[in-house]
PDB file of C-alpha atoms in Angstrom:
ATOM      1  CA  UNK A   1     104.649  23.579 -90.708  1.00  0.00           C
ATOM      2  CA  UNK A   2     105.474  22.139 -94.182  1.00  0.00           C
ATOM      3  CA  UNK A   3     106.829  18.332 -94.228  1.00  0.00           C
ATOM      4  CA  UNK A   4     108.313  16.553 -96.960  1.00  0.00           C
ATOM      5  CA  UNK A   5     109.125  12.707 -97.742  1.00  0.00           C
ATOM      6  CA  UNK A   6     112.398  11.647 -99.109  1.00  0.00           C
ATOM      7  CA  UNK A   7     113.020   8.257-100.249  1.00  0.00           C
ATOM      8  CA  UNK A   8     116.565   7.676 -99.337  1.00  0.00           C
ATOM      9  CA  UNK A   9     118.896   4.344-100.938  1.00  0.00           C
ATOM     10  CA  UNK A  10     122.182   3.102-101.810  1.00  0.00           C
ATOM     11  CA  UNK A  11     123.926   0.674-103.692  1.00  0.00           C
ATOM     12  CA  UNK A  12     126.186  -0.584-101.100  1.00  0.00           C
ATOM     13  CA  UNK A  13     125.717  -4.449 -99.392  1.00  0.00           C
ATOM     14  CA  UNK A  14     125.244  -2.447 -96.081  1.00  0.00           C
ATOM     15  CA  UNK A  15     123.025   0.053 -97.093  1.00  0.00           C
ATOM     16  CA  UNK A  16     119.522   0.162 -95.872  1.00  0.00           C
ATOM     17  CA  UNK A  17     116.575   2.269 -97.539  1.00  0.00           C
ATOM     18  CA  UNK A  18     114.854   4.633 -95.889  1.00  0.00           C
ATOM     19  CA  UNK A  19     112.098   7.165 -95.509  1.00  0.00           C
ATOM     20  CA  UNK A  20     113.415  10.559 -94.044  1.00  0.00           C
ATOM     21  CA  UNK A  21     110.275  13.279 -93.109  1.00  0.00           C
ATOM     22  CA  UNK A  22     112.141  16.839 -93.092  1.00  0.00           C
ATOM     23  CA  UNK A  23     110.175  19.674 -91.587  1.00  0.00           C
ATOM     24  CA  UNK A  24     111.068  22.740 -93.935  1.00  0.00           C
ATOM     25  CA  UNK A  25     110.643  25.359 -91.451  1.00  0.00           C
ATOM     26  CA  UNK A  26     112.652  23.702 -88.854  1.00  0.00           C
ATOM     27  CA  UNK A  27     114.704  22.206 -91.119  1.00  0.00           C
ATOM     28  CA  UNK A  28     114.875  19.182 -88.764  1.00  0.00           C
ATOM     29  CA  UNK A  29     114.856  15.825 -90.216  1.00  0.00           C
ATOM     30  CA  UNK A  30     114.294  12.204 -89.062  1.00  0.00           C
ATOM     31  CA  UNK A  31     113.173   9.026 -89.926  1.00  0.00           C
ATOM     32  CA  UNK A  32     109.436   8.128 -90.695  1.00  0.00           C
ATOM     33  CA  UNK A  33     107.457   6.244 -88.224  1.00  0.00           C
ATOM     34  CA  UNK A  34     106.116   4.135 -91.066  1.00  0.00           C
ATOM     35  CA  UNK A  35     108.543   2.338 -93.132  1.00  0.00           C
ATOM     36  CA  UNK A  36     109.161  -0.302 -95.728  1.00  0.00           C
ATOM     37  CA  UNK A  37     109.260  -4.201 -94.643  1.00  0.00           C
ATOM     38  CA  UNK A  38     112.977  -5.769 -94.614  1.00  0.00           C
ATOM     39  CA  UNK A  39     113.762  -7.487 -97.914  1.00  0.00           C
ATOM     40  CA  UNK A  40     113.827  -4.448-100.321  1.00  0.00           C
ATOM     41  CA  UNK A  41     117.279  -2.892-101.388  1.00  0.00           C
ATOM     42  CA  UNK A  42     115.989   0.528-102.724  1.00  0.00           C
ATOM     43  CA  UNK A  43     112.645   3.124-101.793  1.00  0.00           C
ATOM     44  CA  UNK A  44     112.380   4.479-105.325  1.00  0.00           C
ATOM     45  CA  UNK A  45     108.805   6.668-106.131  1.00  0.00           C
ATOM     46  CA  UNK A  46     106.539   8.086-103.793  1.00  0.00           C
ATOM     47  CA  UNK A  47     102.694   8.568-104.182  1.00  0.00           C
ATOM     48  CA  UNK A  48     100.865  10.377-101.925  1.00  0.00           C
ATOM     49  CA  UNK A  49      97.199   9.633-102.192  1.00  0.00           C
ATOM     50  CA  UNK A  50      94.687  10.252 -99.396  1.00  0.00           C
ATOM     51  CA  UNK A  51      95.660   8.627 -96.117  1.00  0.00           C
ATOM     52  CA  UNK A  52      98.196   6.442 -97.933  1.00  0.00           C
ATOM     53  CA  UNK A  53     101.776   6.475 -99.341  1.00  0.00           C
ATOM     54  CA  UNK A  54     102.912   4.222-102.530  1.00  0.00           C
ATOM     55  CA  UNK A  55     105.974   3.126-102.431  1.00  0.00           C
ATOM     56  CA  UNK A  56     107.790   1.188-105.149  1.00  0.00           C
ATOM     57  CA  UNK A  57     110.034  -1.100-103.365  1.00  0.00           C
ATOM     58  CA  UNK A  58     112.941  -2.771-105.176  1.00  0.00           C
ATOM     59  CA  UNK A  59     114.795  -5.926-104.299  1.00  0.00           C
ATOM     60  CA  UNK A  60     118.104  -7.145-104.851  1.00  0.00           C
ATOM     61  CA  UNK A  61     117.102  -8.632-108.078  1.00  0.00           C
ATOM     62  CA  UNK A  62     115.304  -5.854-109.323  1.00  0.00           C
ATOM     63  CA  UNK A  63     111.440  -7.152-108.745  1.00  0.00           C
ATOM     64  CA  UNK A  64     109.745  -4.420-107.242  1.00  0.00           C
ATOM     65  CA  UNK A  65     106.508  -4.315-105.189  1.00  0.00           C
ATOM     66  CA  UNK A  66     104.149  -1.610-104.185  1.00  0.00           C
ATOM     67  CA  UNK A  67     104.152  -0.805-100.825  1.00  0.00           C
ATOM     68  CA  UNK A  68     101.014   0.927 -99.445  1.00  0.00           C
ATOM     69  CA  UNK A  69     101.991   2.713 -95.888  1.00  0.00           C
ATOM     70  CA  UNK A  70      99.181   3.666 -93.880  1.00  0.00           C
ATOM     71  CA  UNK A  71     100.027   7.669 -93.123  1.00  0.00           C
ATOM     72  CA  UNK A  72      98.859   7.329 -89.763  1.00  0.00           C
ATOM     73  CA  UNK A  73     100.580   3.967 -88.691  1.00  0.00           C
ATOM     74  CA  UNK A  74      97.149   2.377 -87.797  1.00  0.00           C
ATOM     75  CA  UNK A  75      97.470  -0.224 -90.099  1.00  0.00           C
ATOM     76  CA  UNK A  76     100.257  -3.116 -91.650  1.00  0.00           C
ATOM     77  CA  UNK A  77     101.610  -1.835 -94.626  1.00  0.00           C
ATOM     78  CA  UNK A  78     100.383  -3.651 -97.733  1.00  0.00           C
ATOM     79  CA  UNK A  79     102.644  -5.066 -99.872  1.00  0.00           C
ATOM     80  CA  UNK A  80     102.122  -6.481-103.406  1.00  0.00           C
ATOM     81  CA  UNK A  81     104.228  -7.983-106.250  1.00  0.00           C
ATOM     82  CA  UNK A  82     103.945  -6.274-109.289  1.00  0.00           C
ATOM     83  CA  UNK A  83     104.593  -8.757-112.007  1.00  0.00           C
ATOM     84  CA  UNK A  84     106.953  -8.092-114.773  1.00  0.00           C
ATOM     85  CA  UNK A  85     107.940  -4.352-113.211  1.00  0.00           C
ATOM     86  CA  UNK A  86     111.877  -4.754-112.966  1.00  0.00           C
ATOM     87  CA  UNK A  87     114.097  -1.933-111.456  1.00  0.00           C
ATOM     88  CA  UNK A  88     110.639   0.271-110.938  1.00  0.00           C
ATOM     89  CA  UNK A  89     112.163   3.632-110.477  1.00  0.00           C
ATOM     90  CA  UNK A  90     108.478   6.010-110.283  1.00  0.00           C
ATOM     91  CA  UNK A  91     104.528   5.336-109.318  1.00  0.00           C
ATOM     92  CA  UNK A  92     101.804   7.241-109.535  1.00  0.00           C
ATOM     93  CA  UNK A  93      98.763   6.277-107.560  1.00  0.00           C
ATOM     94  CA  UNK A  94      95.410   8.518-108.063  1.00  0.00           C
ATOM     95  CA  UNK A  95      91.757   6.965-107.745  1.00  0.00           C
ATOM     96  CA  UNK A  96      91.800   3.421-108.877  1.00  0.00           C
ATOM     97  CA  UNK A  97      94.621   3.751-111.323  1.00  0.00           C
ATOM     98  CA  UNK A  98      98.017   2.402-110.660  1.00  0.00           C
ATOM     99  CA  UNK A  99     101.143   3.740-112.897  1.00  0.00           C
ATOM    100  CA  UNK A 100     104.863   2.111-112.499  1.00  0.00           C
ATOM    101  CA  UNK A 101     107.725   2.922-114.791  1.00  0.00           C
ATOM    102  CA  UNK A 102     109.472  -0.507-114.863  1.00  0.00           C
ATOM    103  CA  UNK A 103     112.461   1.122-116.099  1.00  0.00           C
ATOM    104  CA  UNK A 104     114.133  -2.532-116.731  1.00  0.00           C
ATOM    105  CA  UNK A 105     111.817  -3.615-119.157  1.00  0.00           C
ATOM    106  CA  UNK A 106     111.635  -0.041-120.798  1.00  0.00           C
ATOM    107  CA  UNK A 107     108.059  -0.132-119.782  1.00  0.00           C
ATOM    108  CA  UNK A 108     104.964   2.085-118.299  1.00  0.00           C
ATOM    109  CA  UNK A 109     102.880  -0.272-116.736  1.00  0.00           C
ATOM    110  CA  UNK A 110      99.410   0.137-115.884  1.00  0.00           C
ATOM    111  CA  UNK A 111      97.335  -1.926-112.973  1.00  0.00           C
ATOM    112  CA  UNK A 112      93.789  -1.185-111.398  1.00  0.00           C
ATOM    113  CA  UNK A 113      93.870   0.046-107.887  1.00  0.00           C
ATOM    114  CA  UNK A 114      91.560  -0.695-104.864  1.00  0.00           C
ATOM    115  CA  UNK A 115      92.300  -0.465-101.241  1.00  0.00           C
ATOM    116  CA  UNK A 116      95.777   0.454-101.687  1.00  0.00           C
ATOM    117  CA  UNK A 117      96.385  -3.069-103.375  1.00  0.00           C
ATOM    118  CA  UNK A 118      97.042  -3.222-107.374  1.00  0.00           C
ATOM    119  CA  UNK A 119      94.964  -5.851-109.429  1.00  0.00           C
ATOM    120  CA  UNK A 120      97.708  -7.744-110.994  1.00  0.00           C
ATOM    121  CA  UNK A 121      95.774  -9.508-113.195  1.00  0.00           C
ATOM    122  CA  UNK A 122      94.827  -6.824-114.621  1.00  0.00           C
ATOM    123  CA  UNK A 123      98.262  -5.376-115.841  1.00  0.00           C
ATOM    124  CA  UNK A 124      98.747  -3.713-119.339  1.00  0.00           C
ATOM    125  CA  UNK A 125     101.529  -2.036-121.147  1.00  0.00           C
ATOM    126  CA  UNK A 126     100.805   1.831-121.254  1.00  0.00           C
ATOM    127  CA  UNK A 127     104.013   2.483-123.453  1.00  0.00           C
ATOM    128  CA  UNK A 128     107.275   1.121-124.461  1.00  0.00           C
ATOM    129  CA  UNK A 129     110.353   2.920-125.503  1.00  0.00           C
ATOM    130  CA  UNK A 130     111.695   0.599-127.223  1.00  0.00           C
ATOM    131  CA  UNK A 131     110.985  -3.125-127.560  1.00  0.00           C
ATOM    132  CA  UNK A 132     114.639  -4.873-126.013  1.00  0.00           C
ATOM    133  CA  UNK A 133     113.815  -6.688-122.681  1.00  0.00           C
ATOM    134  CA  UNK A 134     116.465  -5.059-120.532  1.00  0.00           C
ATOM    135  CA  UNK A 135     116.918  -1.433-119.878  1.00  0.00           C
ATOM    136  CA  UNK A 136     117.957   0.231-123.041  1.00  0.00           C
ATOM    137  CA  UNK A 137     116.368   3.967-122.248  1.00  0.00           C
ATOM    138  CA  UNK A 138     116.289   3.900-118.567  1.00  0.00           C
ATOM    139  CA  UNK A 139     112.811   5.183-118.674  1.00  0.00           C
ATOM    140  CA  UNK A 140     112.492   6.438-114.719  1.00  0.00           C
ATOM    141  CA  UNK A 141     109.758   9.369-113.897  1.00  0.00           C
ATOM    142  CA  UNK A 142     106.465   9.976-114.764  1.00  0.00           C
ATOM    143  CA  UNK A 143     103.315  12.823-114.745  1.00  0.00           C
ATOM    144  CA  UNK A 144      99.938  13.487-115.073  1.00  0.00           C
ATOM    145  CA  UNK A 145      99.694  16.970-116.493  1.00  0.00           C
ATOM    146  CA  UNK A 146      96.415  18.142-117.911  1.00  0.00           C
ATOM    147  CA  UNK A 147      94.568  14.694-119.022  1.00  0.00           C
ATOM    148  CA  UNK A 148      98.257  13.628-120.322  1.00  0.00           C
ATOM    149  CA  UNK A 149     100.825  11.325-118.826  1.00  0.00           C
ATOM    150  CA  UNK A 150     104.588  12.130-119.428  1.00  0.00           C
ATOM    151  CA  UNK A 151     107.834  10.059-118.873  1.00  0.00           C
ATOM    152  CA  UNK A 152     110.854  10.759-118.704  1.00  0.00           C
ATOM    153  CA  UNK A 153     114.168   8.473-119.934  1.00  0.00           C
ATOM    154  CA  UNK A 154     117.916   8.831-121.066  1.00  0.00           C
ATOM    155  CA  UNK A 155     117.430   7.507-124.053  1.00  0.00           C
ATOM    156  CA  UNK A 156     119.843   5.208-126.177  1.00  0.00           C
ATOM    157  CA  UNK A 157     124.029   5.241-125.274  1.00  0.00           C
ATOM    158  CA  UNK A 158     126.367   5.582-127.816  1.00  0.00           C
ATOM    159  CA  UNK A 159     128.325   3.349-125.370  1.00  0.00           C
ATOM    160  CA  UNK A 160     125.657   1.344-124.243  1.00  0.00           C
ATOM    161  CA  UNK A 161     126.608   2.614-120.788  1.00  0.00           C
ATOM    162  CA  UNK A 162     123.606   4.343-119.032  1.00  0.00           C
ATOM    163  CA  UNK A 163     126.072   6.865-117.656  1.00  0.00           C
ATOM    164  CA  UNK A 164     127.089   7.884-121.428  1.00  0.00           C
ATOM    165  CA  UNK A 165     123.593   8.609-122.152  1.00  0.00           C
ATOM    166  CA  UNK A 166     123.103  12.616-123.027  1.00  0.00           C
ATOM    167  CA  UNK A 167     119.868  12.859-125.582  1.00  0.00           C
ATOM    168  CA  UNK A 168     117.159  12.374-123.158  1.00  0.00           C
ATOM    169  CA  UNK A 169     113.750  12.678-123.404  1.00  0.00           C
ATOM    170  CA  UNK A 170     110.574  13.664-122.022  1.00  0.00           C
ATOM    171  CA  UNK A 171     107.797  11.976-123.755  1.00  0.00           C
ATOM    172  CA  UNK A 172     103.692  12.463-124.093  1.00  0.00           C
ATOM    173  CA  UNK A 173     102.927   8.910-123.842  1.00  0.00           C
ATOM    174  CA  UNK A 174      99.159   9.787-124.177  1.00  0.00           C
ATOM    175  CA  UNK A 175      99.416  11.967-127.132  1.00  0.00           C
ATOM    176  CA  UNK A 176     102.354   9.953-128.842  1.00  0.00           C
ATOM    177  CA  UNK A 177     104.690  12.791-129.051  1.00  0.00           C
ATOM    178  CA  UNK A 178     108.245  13.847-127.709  1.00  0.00           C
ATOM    179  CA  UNK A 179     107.865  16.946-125.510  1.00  0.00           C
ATOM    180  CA  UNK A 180     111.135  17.741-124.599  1.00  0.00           C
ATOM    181  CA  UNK A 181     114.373  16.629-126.432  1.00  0.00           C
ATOM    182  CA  UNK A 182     118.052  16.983-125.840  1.00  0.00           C
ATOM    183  CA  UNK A 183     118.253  16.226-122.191  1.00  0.00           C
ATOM    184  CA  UNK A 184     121.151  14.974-120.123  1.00  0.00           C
ATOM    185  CA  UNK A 185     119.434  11.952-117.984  1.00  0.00           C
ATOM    186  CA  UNK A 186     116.370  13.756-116.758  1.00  0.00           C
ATOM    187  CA  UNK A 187     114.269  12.915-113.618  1.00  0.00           C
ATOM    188  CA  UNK A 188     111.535  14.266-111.603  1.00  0.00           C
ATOM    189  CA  UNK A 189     108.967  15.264-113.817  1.00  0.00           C
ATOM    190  CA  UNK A 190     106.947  17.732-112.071  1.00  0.00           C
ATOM    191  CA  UNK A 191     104.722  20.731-112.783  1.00  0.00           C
ATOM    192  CA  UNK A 192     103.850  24.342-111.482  1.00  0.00           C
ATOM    193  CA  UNK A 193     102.093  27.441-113.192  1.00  0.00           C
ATOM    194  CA  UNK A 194     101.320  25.510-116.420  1.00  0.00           C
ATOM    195  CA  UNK A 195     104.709  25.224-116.530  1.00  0.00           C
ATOM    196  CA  UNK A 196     106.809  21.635-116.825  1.00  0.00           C
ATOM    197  CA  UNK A 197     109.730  21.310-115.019  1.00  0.00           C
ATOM    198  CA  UNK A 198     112.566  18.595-114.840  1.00  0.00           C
ATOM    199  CA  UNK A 199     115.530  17.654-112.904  1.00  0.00           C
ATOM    200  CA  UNK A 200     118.549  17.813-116.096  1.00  0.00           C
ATOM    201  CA  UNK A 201     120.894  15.073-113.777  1.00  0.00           C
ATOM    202  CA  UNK A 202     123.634  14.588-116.209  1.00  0.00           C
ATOM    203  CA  UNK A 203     124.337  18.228-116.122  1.00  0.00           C
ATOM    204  CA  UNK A 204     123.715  18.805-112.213  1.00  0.00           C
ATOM    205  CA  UNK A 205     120.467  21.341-113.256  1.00  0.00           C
ATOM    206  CA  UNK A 206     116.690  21.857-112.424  1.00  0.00           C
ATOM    207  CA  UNK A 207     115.136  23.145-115.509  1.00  0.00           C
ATOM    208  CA  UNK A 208     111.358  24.381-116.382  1.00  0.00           C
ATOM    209  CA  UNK A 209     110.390  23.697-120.584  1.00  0.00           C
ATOM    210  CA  UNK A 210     112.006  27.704-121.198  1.00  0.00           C
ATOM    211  CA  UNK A 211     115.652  26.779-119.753  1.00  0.00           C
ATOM    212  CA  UNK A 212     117.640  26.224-116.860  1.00  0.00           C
ATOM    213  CA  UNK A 213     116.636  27.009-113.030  1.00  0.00           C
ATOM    214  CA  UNK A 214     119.466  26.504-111.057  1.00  0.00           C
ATOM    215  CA  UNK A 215     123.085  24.109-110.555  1.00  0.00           C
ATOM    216  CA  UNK A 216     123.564  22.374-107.767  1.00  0.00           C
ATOM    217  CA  UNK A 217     126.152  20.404-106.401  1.00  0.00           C
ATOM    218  CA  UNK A 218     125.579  16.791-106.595  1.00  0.00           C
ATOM    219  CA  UNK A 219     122.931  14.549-109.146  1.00  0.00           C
ATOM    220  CA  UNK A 220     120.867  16.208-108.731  1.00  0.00           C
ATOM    221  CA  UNK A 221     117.235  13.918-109.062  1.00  0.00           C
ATOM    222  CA  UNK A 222     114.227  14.766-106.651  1.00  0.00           C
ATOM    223  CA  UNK A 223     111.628  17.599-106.681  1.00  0.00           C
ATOM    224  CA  UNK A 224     108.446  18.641-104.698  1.00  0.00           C
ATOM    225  CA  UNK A 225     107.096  22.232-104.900  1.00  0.00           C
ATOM    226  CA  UNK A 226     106.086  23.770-101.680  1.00  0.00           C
ATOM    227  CA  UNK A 227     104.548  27.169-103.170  1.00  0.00           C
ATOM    228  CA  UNK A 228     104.352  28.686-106.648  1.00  0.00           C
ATOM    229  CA  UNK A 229     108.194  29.992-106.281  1.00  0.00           C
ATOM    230  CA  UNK A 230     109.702  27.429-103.071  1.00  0.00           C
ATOM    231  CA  UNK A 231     111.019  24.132-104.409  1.00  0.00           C
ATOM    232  CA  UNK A 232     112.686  21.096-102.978  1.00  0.00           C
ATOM    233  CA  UNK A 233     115.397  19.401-104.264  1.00  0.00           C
ATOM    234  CA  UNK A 234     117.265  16.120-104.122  1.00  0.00           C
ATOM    235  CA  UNK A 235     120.938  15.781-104.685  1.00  0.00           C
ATOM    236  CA  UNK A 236     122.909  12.530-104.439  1.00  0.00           C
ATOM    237  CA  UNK A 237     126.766  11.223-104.252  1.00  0.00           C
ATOM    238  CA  UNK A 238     127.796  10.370-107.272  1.00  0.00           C
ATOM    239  CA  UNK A 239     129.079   6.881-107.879  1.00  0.00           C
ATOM    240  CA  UNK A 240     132.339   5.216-109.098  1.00  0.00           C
ATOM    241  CA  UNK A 241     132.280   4.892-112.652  1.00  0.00           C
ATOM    242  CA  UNK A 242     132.476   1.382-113.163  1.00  0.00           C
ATOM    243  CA  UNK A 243     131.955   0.287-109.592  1.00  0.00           C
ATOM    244  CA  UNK A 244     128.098   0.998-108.907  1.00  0.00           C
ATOM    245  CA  UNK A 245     128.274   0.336-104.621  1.00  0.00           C
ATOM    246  CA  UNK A 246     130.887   2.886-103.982  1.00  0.00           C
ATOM    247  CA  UNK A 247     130.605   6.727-104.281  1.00  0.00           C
ATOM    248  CA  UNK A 248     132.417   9.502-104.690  1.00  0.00           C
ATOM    249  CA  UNK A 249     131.269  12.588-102.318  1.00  0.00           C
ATOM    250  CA  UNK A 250     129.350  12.589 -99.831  1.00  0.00           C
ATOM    251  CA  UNK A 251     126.869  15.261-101.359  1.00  0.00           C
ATOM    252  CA  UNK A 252     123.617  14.017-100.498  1.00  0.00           C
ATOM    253  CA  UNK A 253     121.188  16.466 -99.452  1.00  0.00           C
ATOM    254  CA  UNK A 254     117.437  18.077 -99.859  1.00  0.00           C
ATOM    255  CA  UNK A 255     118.121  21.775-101.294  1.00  0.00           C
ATOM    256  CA  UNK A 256     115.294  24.153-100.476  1.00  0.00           C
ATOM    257  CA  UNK A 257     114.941  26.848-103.585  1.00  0.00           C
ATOM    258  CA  UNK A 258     113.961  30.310-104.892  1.00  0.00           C
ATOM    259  CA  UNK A 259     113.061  28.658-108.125  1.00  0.00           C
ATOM    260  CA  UNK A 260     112.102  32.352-109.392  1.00  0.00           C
ATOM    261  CA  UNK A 261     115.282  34.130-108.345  1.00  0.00           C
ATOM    262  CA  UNK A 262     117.389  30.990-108.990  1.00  0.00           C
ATOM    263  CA  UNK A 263     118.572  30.642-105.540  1.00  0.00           C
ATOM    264  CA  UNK A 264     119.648  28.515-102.375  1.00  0.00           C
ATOM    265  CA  UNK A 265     117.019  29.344 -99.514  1.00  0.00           C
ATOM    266  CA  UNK A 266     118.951  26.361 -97.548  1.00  0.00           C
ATOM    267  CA  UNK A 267     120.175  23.102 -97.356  1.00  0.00           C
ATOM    268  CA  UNK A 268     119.712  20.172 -95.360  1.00  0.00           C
ATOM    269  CA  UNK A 269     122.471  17.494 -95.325  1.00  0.00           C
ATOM    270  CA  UNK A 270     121.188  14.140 -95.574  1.00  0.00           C
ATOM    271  CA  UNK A 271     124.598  11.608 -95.887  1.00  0.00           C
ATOM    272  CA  UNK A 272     123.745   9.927 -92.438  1.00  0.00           C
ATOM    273  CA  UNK A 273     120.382   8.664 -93.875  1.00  0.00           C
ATOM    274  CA  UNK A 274     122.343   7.172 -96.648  1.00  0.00           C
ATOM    275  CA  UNK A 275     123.932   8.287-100.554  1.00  0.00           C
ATOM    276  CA  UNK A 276     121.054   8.990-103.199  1.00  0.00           C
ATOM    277  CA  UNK A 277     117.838  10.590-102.984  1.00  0.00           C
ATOM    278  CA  UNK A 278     115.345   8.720-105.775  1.00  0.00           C
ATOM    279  CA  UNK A 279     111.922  10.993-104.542  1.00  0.00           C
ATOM    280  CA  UNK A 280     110.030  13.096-102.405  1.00  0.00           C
ATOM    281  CA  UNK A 281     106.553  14.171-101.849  1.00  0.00           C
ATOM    282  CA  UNK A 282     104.740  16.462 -99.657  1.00  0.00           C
ATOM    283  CA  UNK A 283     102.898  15.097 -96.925  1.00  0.00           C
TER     284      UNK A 283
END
């Protein structure tokens, strides 16, 4: 049996985030038995390391928090402030290193990591995509891929609306070099067969670095491999232009997909857990 983690949100006053666990051979899925405190509006990134899952929790007012959930429920989850992260969309947690993408600031933050609880004190910029204090590049996923870490972000809108935003860009932050250009709001970093892969959002697409994988329906954000050619996929309801709490299908789902023939394998409709899909991890 193969499990997954989705990190389910919405914009809505009445929505509530949650943590879904899908079983992929049963297709089956339910709610988590661990789960984040009250007081957050959105579950954004997922970390899965050892007997613990990082969550970056986001409030109302975009401060965000990481969340350490004990995988076996044995213990309170531990939550910590994470000082000058606004609207943190992904984490990475591996060893004693924490990584947030404060996408708000336009910021990759760094903090130590012990215990499941982030040293705040000892915070540091990794990188900046550009130096305005608000969120100008909507800088959102992040990964470790040989020794390097890359981000993700929209880049700059013509507009200045987020939603106009189609030269994205996937960035070596380590080496100080673009590795991708020319992307339509890309997510989900991820990686498989030396091979770099990306969710293409603005144009509904999963894509590796030599072209398109597949077009789903829905925006399409979320990815966790579960072998070399099975991949999962988020799609969410797309919102109101203009009117960020309402949506306008009710297309949220987890895809499961031949990523080497380019096909649907199935689908799992996940609407009743709520209308966007930010993450998910294996477990």
């Amino acid at each position: 049996m193969s499990e997954i983690l989705v990190s389910v949100y919405g914009h809505r006053p009445d929505a509530v985030p949650r943590l879904v666990i899908i079983d992929t051979d049963t297709l089956a899925a339910r709610e988590a038995p661990f789960a984040v405190p009250a007081g957050f509006q959105r579950c954004m990134g997922l970390s899965a390391d050892g007997g613990r899952i990082h969550v970056l929790a986001v409030a109302a007012d975009d401060r965000s928090s990481l969340v350490a959930l004990d995988r076996a429920g044995e213990h309170e989850p531990l939550v910590t402030p994470l000082p000058g992260v606004m609207d943190g969309h992904s984490v990475l947690a591996s060893g004693g290193d924490l990584y947030a993408v404060s996408s708000g600031t336009n910021e990759l933050v760094h903090f130590p990591l012990s215990g499941g609880r982030p040293d705040t004190g000892g915070r540091r910029v990794e990188w900046r995509a550009a130096e305005a204090r608000h969120d100008t590049h909507h800088a959102n996923s992040l990964l470790r891929l040989e020794g390097s870490l890359l981000v993700s972000a929209f880049g700059e809108s013509p507009t200045g609306s987020l939603r106009d935003a189609h030269d994205g860009y996937i960035v070596d932050v380590t080496g100080g070099r673009p590795a991708i250009t020319g992307v339509s709001q890309p997510h989900s970093l991820t990686e498989r067969g030396g091979l770099l892969y990306y969710c293409e959002s603005g144009r509904r697409r999963f894509c590796s670095e030599k072209g398109p994988v597949i077009t789903l329906s829905g925006y399409v954000r979320g990815a966790c491999w579960l072998s070399d050619d099975v991949v999962c996929l988020g799609t969410s309801s797309g919102r109101v232009r203009g009117e960020r709490s309402r949506y306008e299908t009710e297309e949220c789902a987890v895809w499961i997909v031949d990523a080497a023939r380019g096909s649907v394998i199935a689908r799992v409709p996940m609407a009743g857990f709520g209308p966007e899909i930010y993450d998910i991890v294996a477990l």
